[in-house]
mmCIF file with all atom_site columns, C-alpha atoms in Angstrom:
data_model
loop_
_atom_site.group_PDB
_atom_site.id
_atom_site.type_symbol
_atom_site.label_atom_id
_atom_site.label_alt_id
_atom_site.label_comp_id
_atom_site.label_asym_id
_atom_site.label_entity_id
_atom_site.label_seq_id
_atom_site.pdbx_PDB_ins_code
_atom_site.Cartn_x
_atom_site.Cartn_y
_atom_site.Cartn_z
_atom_site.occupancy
_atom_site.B_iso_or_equiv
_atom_site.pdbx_formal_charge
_atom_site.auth_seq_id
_atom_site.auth_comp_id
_atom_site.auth_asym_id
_atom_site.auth_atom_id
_atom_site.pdbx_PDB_model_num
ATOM 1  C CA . UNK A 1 1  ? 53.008 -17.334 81.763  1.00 0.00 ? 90  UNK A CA 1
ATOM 2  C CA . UNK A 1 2  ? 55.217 -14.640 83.205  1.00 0.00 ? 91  UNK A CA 1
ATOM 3  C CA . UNK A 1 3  ? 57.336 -12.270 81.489  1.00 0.00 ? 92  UNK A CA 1
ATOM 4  C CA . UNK A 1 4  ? 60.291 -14.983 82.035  1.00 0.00 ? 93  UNK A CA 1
ATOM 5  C CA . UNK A 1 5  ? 59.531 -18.408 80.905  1.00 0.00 ? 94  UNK A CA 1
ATOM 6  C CA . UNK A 1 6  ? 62.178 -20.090 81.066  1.00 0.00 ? 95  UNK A CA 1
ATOM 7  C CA . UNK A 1 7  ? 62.365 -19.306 84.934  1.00 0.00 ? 96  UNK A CA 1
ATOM 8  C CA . UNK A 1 8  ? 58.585 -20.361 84.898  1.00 0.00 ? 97  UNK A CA 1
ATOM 9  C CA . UNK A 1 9  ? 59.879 -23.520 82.970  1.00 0.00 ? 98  UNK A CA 1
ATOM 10 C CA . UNK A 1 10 ? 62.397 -23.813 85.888  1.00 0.00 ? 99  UNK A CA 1
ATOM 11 C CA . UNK A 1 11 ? 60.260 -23.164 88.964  1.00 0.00 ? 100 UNK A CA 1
ATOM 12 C CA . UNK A 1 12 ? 57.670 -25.502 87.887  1.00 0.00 ? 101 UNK A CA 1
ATOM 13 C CA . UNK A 1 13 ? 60.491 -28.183 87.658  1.00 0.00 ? 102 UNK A CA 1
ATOM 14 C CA . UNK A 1 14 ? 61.520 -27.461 91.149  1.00 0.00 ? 103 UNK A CA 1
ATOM 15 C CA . UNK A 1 15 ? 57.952 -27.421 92.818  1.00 0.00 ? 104 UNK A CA 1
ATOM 16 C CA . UNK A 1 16 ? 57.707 -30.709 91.126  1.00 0.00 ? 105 UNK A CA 1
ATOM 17 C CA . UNK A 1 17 ? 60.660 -32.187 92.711  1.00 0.00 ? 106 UNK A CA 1
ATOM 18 C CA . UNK A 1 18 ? 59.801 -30.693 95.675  1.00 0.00 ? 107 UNK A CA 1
ATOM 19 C CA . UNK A 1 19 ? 56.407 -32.833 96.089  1.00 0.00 ? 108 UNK A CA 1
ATOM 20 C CA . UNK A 1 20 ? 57.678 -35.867 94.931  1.00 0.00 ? 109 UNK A CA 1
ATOM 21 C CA . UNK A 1 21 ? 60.268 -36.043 97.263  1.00 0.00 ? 110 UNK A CA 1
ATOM 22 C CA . UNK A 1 22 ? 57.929 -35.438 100.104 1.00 0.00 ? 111 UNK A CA 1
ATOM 23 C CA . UNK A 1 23 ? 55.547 -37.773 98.729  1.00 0.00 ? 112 UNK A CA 1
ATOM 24 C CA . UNK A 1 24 ? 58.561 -40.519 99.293  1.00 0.00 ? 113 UNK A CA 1
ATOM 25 C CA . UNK A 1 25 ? 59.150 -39.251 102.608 1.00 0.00 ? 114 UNK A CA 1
ATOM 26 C CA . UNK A 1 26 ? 55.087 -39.738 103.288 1.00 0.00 ? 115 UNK A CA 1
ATOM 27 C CA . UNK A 1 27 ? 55.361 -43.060 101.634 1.00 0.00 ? 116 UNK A CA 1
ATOM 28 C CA . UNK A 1 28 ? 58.154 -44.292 103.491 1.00 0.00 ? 117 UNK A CA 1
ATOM 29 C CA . UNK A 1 29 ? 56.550 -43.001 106.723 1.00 0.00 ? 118 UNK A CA 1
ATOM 30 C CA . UNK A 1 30 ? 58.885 -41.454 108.687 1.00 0.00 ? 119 UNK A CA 1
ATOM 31 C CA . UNK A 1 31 ? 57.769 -39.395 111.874 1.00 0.00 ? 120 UNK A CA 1
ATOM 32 C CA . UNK A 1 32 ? 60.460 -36.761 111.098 1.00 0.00 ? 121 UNK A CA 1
ATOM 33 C CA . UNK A 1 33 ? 58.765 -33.755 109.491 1.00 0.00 ? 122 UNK A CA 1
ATOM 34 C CA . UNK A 1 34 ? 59.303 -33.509 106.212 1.00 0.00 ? 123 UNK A CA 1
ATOM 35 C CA . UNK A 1 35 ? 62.148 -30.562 105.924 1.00 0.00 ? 124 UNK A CA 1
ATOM 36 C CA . UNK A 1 36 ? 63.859 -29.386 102.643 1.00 0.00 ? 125 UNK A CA 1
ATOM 37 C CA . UNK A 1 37 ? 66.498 -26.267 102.256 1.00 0.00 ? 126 UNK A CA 1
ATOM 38 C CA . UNK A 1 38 ? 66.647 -24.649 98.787  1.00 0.00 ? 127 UNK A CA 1
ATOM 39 C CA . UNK A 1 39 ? 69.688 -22.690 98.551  1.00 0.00 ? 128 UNK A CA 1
ATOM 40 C CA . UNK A 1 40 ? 70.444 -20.727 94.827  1.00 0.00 ? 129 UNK A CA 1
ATOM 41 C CA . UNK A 1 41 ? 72.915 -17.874 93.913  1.00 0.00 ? 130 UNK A CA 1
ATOM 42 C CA . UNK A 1 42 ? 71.503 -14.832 92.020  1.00 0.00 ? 131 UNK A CA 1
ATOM 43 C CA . UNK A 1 43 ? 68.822 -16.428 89.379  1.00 0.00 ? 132 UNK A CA 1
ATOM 44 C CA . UNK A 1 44 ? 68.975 -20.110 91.252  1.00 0.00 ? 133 UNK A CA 1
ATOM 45 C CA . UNK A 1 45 ? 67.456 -17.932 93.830  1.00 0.00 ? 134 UNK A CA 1
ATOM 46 C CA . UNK A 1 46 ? 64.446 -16.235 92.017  1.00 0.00 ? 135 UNK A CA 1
ATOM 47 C CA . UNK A 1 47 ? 63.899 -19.990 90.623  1.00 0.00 ? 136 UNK A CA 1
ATOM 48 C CA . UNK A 1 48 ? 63.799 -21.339 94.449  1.00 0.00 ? 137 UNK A CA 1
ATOM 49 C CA . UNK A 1 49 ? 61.938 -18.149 95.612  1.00 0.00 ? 138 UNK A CA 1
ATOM 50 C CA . UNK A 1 50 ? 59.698 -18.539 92.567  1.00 0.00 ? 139 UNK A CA 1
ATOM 51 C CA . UNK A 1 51 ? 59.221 -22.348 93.512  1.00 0.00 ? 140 UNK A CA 1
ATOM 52 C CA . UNK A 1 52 ? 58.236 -21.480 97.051  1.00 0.00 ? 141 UNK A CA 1
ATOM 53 C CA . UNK A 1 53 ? 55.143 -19.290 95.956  1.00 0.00 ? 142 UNK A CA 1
ATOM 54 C CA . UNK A 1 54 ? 54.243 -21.800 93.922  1.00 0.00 ? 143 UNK A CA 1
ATOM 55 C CA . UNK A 1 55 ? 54.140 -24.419 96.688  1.00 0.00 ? 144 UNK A CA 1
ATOM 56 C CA . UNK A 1 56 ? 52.266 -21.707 99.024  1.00 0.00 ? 145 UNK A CA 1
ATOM 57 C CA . UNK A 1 57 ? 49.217 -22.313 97.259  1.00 0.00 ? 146 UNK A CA 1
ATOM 58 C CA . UNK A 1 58 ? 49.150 -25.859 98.615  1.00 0.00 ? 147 UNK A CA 1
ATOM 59 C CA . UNK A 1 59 ? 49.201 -25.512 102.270 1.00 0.00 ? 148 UNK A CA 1
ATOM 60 C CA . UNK A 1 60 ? 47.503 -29.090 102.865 1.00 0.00 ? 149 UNK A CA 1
ATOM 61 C CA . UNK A 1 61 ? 50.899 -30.738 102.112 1.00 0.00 ? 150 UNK A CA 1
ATOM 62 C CA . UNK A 1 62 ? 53.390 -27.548 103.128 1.00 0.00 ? 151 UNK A CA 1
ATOM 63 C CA . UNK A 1 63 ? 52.943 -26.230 106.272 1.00 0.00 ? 152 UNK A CA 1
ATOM 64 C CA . UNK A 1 64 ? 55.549 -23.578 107.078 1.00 0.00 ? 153 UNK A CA 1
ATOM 65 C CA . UNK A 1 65 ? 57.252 -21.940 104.084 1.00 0.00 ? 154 UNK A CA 1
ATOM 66 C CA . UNK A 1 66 ? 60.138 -19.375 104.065 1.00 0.00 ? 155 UNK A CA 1
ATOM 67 C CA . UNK A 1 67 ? 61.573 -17.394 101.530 1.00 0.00 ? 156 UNK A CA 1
#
């Protein structure tokens, strides 16, 4: 746990949604790649930003990440 939990508690929520919804665009196989924009304002942003690291570690599934 960081020194903020609650935007741990938050960040985790959003790398969450972030997988499931590209495991429904997997399922429902589209040849599109999968794409997602996370936009946030001041602390919505450290959330996304913090969600993106947290993806980073899984490269298999995320290929190009931006922050």
């Amino acid at each position: 746990p960081g020194a903020y939990p609650l935007q741990d508690q938050q960040s985790e929520f959003v790398a969450r949604c972030v997988q499931h919804l590209q495991q429904e665009h997997r399922e429902r196989g589209s040849q599109q790649p999968f794409r997602l924009v996370l936009v946030g304002y001041s602390m919505g942003g450290l959330v996304a930003r913090r969600a993106l690291h947290r993806l980073a570690t899984d490269r298999a599934h995320f290929g190009e990440l931006r922050s």
